[in-house]
Short mmCIF file of C-alpha atoms in Angstrom, two decimals:
data_model
loop_
_atom_site.label_atom_id
_atom_site.label_comp_id
_atom_site.label_asym_id
_atom_site.label_seq_id
_atom_site.Cartn_x
_atom_site.Cartn_y
_atom_site.Cartn_z
CA UNK A 1283 -53.14 2.04 21.10
CA UNK A 1284 -52.30 2.76 17.53
CA UNK A 1285 -53.91 6.18 17.86
CA UNK A 1286 -51.89 6.99 20.96
CA UNK A 1287 -48.56 6.02 19.38
CA UNK A 1288 -49.37 8.15 16.36
CA UNK A 1289 -50.22 11.10 18.55
CA UNK A 1290 -46.91 10.70 20.40
CA UNK A 1291 -44.91 10.79 17.21
CA UNK A 1292 -46.42 14.09 16.08
CA UNK A 1293 -44.53 16.35 18.57
CA UNK A 1294 -41.28 14.71 17.55
CA UNK A 1295 -41.87 15.73 13.92
CA UNK A 1296 -43.21 19.17 14.78
CA UNK A 1297 -40.07 20.11 16.83
CA UNK A 1298 -37.75 19.84 13.84
CA UNK A 1299 -38.46 23.40 12.56
CA UNK A 1300 -38.04 24.79 16.10
CA UNK A 1301 -34.55 23.35 16.40
CA UNK A 1302 -33.40 25.22 13.30
CA UNK A 1303 -34.54 28.50 14.85
CA UNK A 1304 -31.90 28.22 17.54
CA UNK A 1305 -28.97 27.74 15.21
CA UNK A 1306 -26.47 30.65 15.45
CA UNK A 1307 -26.77 33.33 12.74
CA UNK A 1308 -24.39 33.11 9.78
CA UNK A 1309 -21.07 34.92 9.86
CA UNK A 1310 -19.87 37.49 7.29
CA UNK A 1311 -19.16 34.76 4.76
CA UNK A 1312 -22.76 33.48 5.02
CA UNK A 1313 -21.74 30.28 6.78
CA UNK A 1314 -23.04 29.11 10.10
CA UNK A 1315 -20.79 27.77 12.87
CA UNK A 1316 -21.48 24.18 13.95
CA UNK A 1317 -24.08 23.62 16.62
CA UNK A 1318 -22.88 23.62 20.20
CA UNK A 1319 -24.34 20.16 20.78
CA UNK A 1320 -22.37 18.73 17.88
CA UNK A 1321 -19.17 20.41 19.11
CA UNK A 1322 -19.58 18.63 22.41
CA UNK A 1323 -20.10 15.29 20.74
CA UNK A 1324 -17.07 15.84 18.54
CA UNK A 1325 -16.48 15.86 14.82
CA UNK A 1326 -14.47 13.47 12.71
CA UNK A 1327 -10.81 14.48 12.46
CA UNK A 1328 -10.96 16.44 9.19
CA UNK A 1329 -14.13 18.27 10.16
CA UNK A 1330 -12.72 19.20 13.58
CA UNK A 1331 -9.60 20.64 11.97
CA UNK A 1332 -11.72 22.70 9.59
CA UNK A 1333 -13.81 24.08 12.44
CA UNK A 1334 -10.71 24.94 14.48
CA UNK A 1335 -9.17 26.73 11.51
CA UNK A 1336 -12.28 28.87 10.91
CA UNK A 1337 -13.07 29.61 14.57
CA UNK A 1338 -9.69 29.41 16.43
CA UNK A 1339 -9.44 29.91 20.16
CA UNK A 1340 -7.83 33.22 21.21
CA UNK A 1341 -4.15 32.79 22.23
CA UNK A 1342 -3.29 32.81 25.93
CA UNK A 1343 -2.01 36.21 27.12
CA UNK A 1344 1.71 36.60 28.01
CA UNK A 1345 0.98 36.68 31.74
CA UNK A 1346 -0.85 33.36 31.60
CA UNK A 1347 1.97 31.83 29.53
CA UNK A 1348 4.54 33.03 32.05
CA UNK A 1349 2.58 31.54 34.96
CA UNK A 1350 2.28 28.27 33.08
CA UNK A 1351 6.02 28.35 32.43
CA UNK A 1352 6.68 28.96 36.12
CA UNK A 1353 4.60 25.91 36.98
CA UNK A 1354 6.48 23.74 34.49
CA UNK A 1355 9.79 25.00 35.91
CA UNK A 1356 8.75 24.02 39.44
CA UNK A 1357 7.94 20.55 38.17
CA UNK A 1358 11.40 20.26 36.63
CA UNK A 1359 10.07 20.42 33.05
CA UNK A 1360 12.62 22.95 31.81
CA UNK A 1361 12.12 22.38 28.08
CA UNK A 1362 8.33 22.97 28.15
CA UNK A 1363 8.85 25.94 30.48
CA UNK A 1364 11.32 27.52 28.04
CA UNK A 1365 8.82 27.00 25.19
CA UNK A 1366 6.08 28.80 27.15
CA UNK A 1367 8.40 31.71 27.93
CA UNK A 1368 9.34 31.89 24.23
CA UNK A 1369 5.66 32.08 23.23
CA UNK A 1370 5.09 34.89 25.71
CA UNK A 1371 8.14 36.74 24.37
CA UNK A 1372 6.89 36.38 20.81
CA UNK A 1373 3.62 38.08 21.80
CA UNK A 1374 5.48 40.93 23.48
CA UNK A 1375 7.87 41.68 20.63
CA UNK A 1376 5.49 44.21 19.10
CA UNK A 1377 4.91 46.02 22.43
CA UNK A 1378 8.25 47.90 22.36
CA UNK A 1379 9.76 49.69 25.35
CA UNK A 1380 6.50 49.58 27.31
CA UNK A 1381 7.03 45.86 27.94
CA UNK A 1382 10.80 46.00 28.54
CA UNK A 1383 10.49 44.98 32.20
CA UNK A 1384 8.31 41.97 31.45
CA UNK A 1385 10.47 40.90 28.52
CA UNK A 1386 13.53 41.07 30.75
CA UNK A 1387 11.81 38.82 33.30
CA UNK A 1388 10.84 36.28 30.63
CA UNK A 1389 14.37 36.23 29.22
CA UNK A 1390 15.82 35.71 32.71
CA UNK A 1391 13.34 32.89 33.32
CA UNK A 1392 14.19 31.22 30.03
CA UNK A 1393 17.88 31.62 30.87
CA UNK A 1394 17.24 29.69 34.10
CA UNK A 1395 15.77 26.85 32.01
CA UNK A 1396 18.81 26.84 29.72
CA UNK A 1397 21.14 26.79 32.72
CA UNK A 1398 19.29 23.83 34.23
CA UNK A 1399 19.50 21.98 30.91
CA UNK A 1400 23.23 22.72 30.55
CA UNK A 1401 22.79 25.05 27.56
CA UNK A 1402 25.17 27.63 29.01
CA UNK A 1403 25.74 29.61 25.81
CA UNK A 1404 22.00 30.10 25.38
CA UNK A 1405 21.78 31.13 29.04
CA UNK A 1406 24.48 33.77 28.49
CA UNK A 1407 22.66 35.11 25.42
CA UNK A 1408 19.31 35.40 27.21
CA UNK A 1409 20.83 37.01 30.30
CA UNK A 1410 22.70 39.53 28.16
CA UNK A 1411 19.46 40.42 26.37
CA UNK A 1412 17.66 40.75 29.71
CA UNK A 1413 20.38 43.08 31.01
CA UNK A 1414 20.12 45.24 27.91
CA UNK A 1415 16.44 45.77 28.69
CA UNK A 1416 16.87 46.24 32.46
CA UNK A 1417 20.54 46.95 33.34
CA UNK A 1418 22.01 45.47 36.52
CA UNK A 1419 19.21 42.97 37.16
CA UNK A 1420 20.48 40.77 39.98
CA UNK A 1421 19.13 37.45 38.68
CA UNK A 1422 20.36 37.78 35.08
CA UNK A 1423 23.78 38.74 36.49
CA UNK A 1424 23.93 35.71 38.78
CA UNK A 1425 22.71 33.30 36.09
CA UNK A 1426 25.12 34.63 33.51
CA UNK A 1427 27.95 34.38 36.03
CA UNK A 1428 27.02 30.74 36.71
CA UNK A 1429 26.94 30.03 32.97
CA UNK A 1430 30.34 31.69 32.46
CA UNK A 1431 31.70 29.64 35.35
CA UNK A 1432 30.43 26.42 33.76
CA UNK A 1433 32.04 27.49 30.47
CA UNK A 1434 35.32 28.12 32.41
CA UNK A 1435 35.29 31.80 31.47
CA UNK A 1436 36.29 32.68 35.00
CA UNK A 1437 37.22 36.34 34.53
CA UNK A 1438 33.80 37.16 33.06
CA UNK A 1439 32.10 35.19 35.84
CA UNK A 1440 34.13 37.13 38.42
CA UNK A 1441 33.04 40.46 36.92
CA UNK A 1442 29.36 39.46 37.02
CA UNK A 1443 29.58 38.19 40.60
CA UNK A 1444 31.29 41.43 41.70
CA UNK A 1445 28.71 43.51 39.84
CA UNK A 1446 25.92 41.59 41.56
CA UNK A 1447 27.48 42.41 44.94
CA UNK A 1448 27.37 46.09 44.07
CA UNK A 1449 23.64 45.75 43.48
CA UNK A 1450 23.07 43.77 46.68
CA UNK A 1451 26.03 43.01 48.95
CA UNK A 1452 23.99 40.49 50.98
CA UNK A 1453 23.68 37.90 48.18
CA UNK A 1454 25.53 34.85 49.51
CA UNK A 1455 25.68 33.16 46.09
CA UNK A 1456 27.66 36.12 44.76
CA UNK A 1457 30.11 36.01 47.70
CA UNK A 1458 30.62 32.28 47.16
CA UNK A 1459 31.09 32.84 43.43
CA UNK A 1460 33.73 35.52 43.99
CA UNK A 1461 35.63 33.16 46.29
CA UNK A 1462 35.55 30.33 43.74
CA UNK A 1463 36.58 32.59 40.85
CA UNK A 1464 39.39 34.16 42.88
CA UNK A 1465 40.83 30.71 43.52
CA UNK A 1466 40.39 29.61 39.91
CA UNK A 1467 41.96 32.77 38.49
CA UNK A 1468 44.84 32.60 40.96
CA UNK A 1469 45.61 29.07 39.81
CA UNK A 1470 45.17 29.99 36.15
CA UNK A 1471 46.89 33.38 35.89
CA UNK A 1472 49.05 33.58 39.02
CA UNK A 1473 49.33 36.41 41.50
CA UNK A 1474 48.79 39.08 38.84
CA UNK A 1475 45.38 37.73 37.82
CA UNK A 1476 43.60 40.98 38.71
CA UNK A 1477 45.52 42.84 36.02
CA UNK A 1478 43.96 40.60 33.35
CA UNK A 1479 40.37 41.21 34.42
CA UNK A 1480 37.89 43.07 32.21
CA UNK A 1481 36.67 46.32 33.76
CA UNK A 1482 34.02 45.93 36.45
CA UNK A 1483 31.11 48.30 35.74
CA UNK A 1484 30.07 50.83 38.33
CA UNK A 1485 26.49 50.24 39.42
CA UNK A 1486 24.52 53.49 39.80
CA UNK A 1487 22.61 54.16 43.00
CA UNK A 1488 19.29 53.87 41.17
CA UNK A 1489 20.06 50.25 40.26
CA UNK A 1490 21.12 49.42 43.81
CA UNK A 1491 17.66 50.31 45.07
CA UNK A 1492 15.81 48.32 42.38
CA UNK A 1493 13.64 45.52 43.73
CA UNK A 1494 14.21 41.89 42.82
CA UNK A 1495 13.15 40.86 39.33
CA UNK A 1496 10.72 37.91 39.36
CA UNK A 1497 11.99 34.57 38.16
CA UNK A 1498 10.74 31.11 37.37
CA UNK A 1499 11.34 30.20 41.00
CA UNK A 1500 9.49 33.22 42.30
CA UNK A 1501 6.52 34.01 40.05
CA UNK A 1502 4.71 37.23 40.73
CA UNK A 1503 7.61 38.68 42.71
CA UNK A 1504 7.61 41.92 40.75
CA UNK A 1505 6.06 43.91 43.58
CA UNK A 1506 8.48 46.46 45.03
CA UNK A 1507 9.23 46.23 48.75
CA UNK A 1508 7.81 48.65 51.22
CA UNK A 1509 9.45 52.01 50.64
CA UNK A 1510 11.69 53.53 53.27
CA UNK A 1511 10.99 57.01 54.65
CA UNK A 1512 11.83 59.70 52.13
CA UNK A 1513 15.53 60.49 52.06
CA UNK A 1514 16.53 57.49 54.21
CA UNK A 1515 16.83 55.03 51.32
CA UNK A 1516 18.80 57.50 49.21
CA UNK A 1517 21.13 58.21 52.11
CA UNK A 1518 21.82 54.50 52.63
CA UNK A 1519 22.39 53.90 48.93
CA UNK A 1520 24.71 56.90 48.70
CA UNK A 1521 26.64 55.64 51.71
CA UNK A 1522 27.06 52.22 50.11
CA UNK A 1523 28.28 53.82 46.90
CA UNK A 1524 30.81 55.89 48.84
CA UNK A 1525 31.92 52.76 50.73
CA UNK A 1526 32.48 50.95 47.43
CA UNK A 1527 34.57 53.81 46.05
CA UNK A 1528 36.71 53.89 49.19
CA UNK A 1529 37.24 50.13 49.00
CA UNK A 1530 38.35 50.38 45.36
CA UNK A 1531 40.76 53.16 46.30
CA UNK A 1532 42.15 50.88 48.99
CA UNK A 1533 42.56 48.08 46.44
CA UNK A 1534 44.56 50.38 44.18
CA UNK A 1535 46.83 51.33 47.08
CA UNK A 1536 47.41 47.64 47.85
CA UNK A 1537 48.52 47.06 44.26
CA UNK A 1538 51.06 49.84 44.74
CA UNK A 1539 52.27 48.32 48.01
CA UNK A 1540 50.99 51.18 50.17
CA UNK A 1541 49.32 49.01 52.80
CA UNK A 1542 49.23 51.62 55.55
CA UNK A 1543 47.28 54.09 53.43
CA UNK A 1544 45.04 51.27 52.18
CA UNK A 1545 44.12 50.45 55.80
CA UNK A 1546 42.84 54.00 56.18
CA UNK A 1547 40.65 53.69 53.08
CA UNK A 1548 39.24 50.33 54.17
CA UNK A 1549 38.53 51.71 57.65
CA UNK A 1550 36.57 54.62 56.18
CA UNK A 1551 34.67 52.21 53.94
CA UNK A 1552 33.74 49.94 56.84
CA UNK A 1553 32.25 52.87 58.75
CA UNK A 1554 29.72 53.19 55.92
CA UNK A 1555 29.20 49.53 55.00
CA UNK A 1556 30.43 46.48 56.87
CA UNK A 1557 31.32 44.23 53.96
CA UNK A 1558 33.08 40.88 54.21
CA UNK A 1559 35.53 41.62 51.37
CA UNK A 1560 36.59 44.92 52.95
CA UNK A 1561 37.43 43.15 56.23
CA UNK A 1562 39.51 40.49 54.46
CA UNK A 1563 41.28 43.17 52.40
CA UNK A 1564 42.19 45.13 55.51
CA UNK A 1565 43.32 41.89 57.15
CA UNK A 1566 45.72 41.35 54.24
CA UNK A 1567 47.18 44.79 54.87
CA UNK A 1568 47.57 44.10 58.58
CA UNK A 1569 49.41 40.87 57.75
CA UNK A 1570 51.81 42.81 55.54
CA UNK A 1571 52.29 45.36 58.33
CA UNK A 1572 52.88 42.50 60.85
CA UNK A 1573 49.83 43.58 62.88
CA UNK A 1574 48.70 40.01 63.37
CA UNK A 1575 46.20 40.56 66.17
CA UNK A 1576 44.31 43.17 64.11
CA UNK A 1577 44.41 40.85 61.09
CA UNK A 1578 42.86 38.01 63.09
CA UNK A 1579 40.15 40.34 64.43
CA UNK A 1580 39.21 41.51 60.93
CA UNK A 1581 38.98 37.93 59.69
CA UNK A 1582 36.72 37.07 62.61
CA UNK A 1583 34.42 39.94 61.67
CA UNK A 1584 34.39 38.75 58.06
CA UNK A 1585 33.48 35.22 59.16
CA UNK A 1586 30.51 36.57 61.09
CA UNK A 1587 29.20 37.81 57.76
CA UNK A 1588 30.29 34.78 55.72
CA UNK A 1589 31.18 31.74 57.88
CA UNK A 1590 32.79 29.83 54.96
CA UNK A 1591 34.78 32.69 53.48
CA UNK A 1592 38.01 31.15 52.21
CA UNK A 1593 40.12 34.32 52.41
CA UNK A 1594 39.04 35.03 55.97
CA UNK A 1595 39.84 31.49 57.13
CA UNK A 1596 43.21 31.43 55.39
CA UNK A 1597 44.33 34.87 56.55
CA UNK A 1598 43.22 34.27 60.13
CA UNK A 1599 45.16 31.01 60.06
CA UNK A 1600 48.22 32.97 58.89
CA UNK A 1601 47.78 35.53 61.66
CA UNK A 1602 47.24 32.89 64.34
CA UNK A 1603 50.34 31.05 63.19
CA UNK A 1604 52.41 34.20 63.70
CA UNK A 1605 50.77 34.63 67.11
CA UNK A 1606 51.91 31.05 67.96
CA UNK A 1607 48.32 29.85 68.31
CA UNK A 1608 48.95 26.77 66.20
CA UNK A 1609 45.93 24.79 67.37
CA UNK A 1610 43.47 27.50 66.31
CA UNK A 1611 45.36 28.05 63.08
CA UNK A 1612 45.12 24.36 62.18
CA UNK A 1613 41.39 24.43 62.98
CA UNK A 1614 40.89 27.29 60.51
CA UNK A 1615 42.82 25.50 57.77
CA UNK A 1616 40.82 22.32 58.29
CA UNK A 1617 37.59 24.32 58.04
CA UNK A 1618 38.84 25.86 54.80
CA UNK A 1619 39.75 22.47 53.35
CA UNK A 1620 36.22 21.21 53.94
CA UNK A 1621 35.11 23.83 51.43
CA UNK A 1622 38.12 23.58 49.09
CA UNK A 1623 39.94 20.27 49.64
CA UNK A 1624 42.52 21.01 46.91
CA UNK A 1625 43.49 24.52 47.98
CA UNK A 1626 47.25 24.32 47.52
CA UNK A 1627 48.09 27.35 49.68
CA UNK A 1628 46.05 25.95 52.57
CA UNK A 1629 47.62 22.49 52.23
CA UNK A 1630 51.08 24.05 52.26
CA UNK A 1631 50.29 26.09 55.37
CA UNK A 1632 48.89 22.99 57.09
CA UNK A 1633 52.18 21.18 56.47
CA UNK A 1634 54.09 24.09 58.01
CA UNK A 1635 51.80 24.10 61.03
CA UNK A 1636 52.20 20.36 61.54
CA UNK A 1637 55.98 20.84 61.61
CA UNK A 1638 55.79 23.76 64.03
#
């Protein structure tokens, strides 16, 4: 038995030189990295730090960091998400103009985190940087408008909401924002509030056809939509641009008190693009011209596009009052007050209707 145990111990001793053969070759400095088996078992703290410093893991690429940030955002972890977006941005800083689109997306995503955390000034800064890289991005515009609104900078919020509607007139959040800012500016600056507005930029046709920029809520959404037949998309975009110009011309005529001519401009605009604001603007002209039936019809068309539009509800209530349809007028005012319970003009009109 003693002989057998001795013979069993021999292979154990003879394998020692073989193990050394499989150690990795030395690096340029002449040192060998630690064995894989020992890495799995773990080193003491100081040794592990030394190994990590000499053989660091490669950093995660910007795309992976962005996806990780998106996941944190979905979980409601806005601080960690912002940190991941910042790390991705730091890696892209050296890329220059070639990465402008991706940098704009990351800035817009980080702005969303700031907005959720209530850091509105930081949100404004990130959105402005994103818009410098990719002008007229719909999501940076909407997020900056929301931040301006929270900061009570209503005129700047109004401009951003209106600019967003030039890019995409179907964005309900922008319509709602315009309605809120109109009310706030009317209360703050009176009936001449439009004269105190900063200039609203004109969005070029090329920006109106840009696809949606991906955000933290929609990762990977940077794929353009299916393209329209050649010439059709440009024709539609050109028509929308012409409709916008006609509407602005109508607005200028309203300021001058030329409501009849403004109706003509709004009518031409609506032939090209049926927009809620154009209907309510023409309804205002019809009210001034005492064409109450036409005013009510325009407001009805506007409400088909935006069922909670404050201007449409209020102006239709005014028209119905003049048409002696008090019951319907009161119904419109009550619908308006569900959205804006403290709307002073609506409350005043309701009192008049109750006395009628």
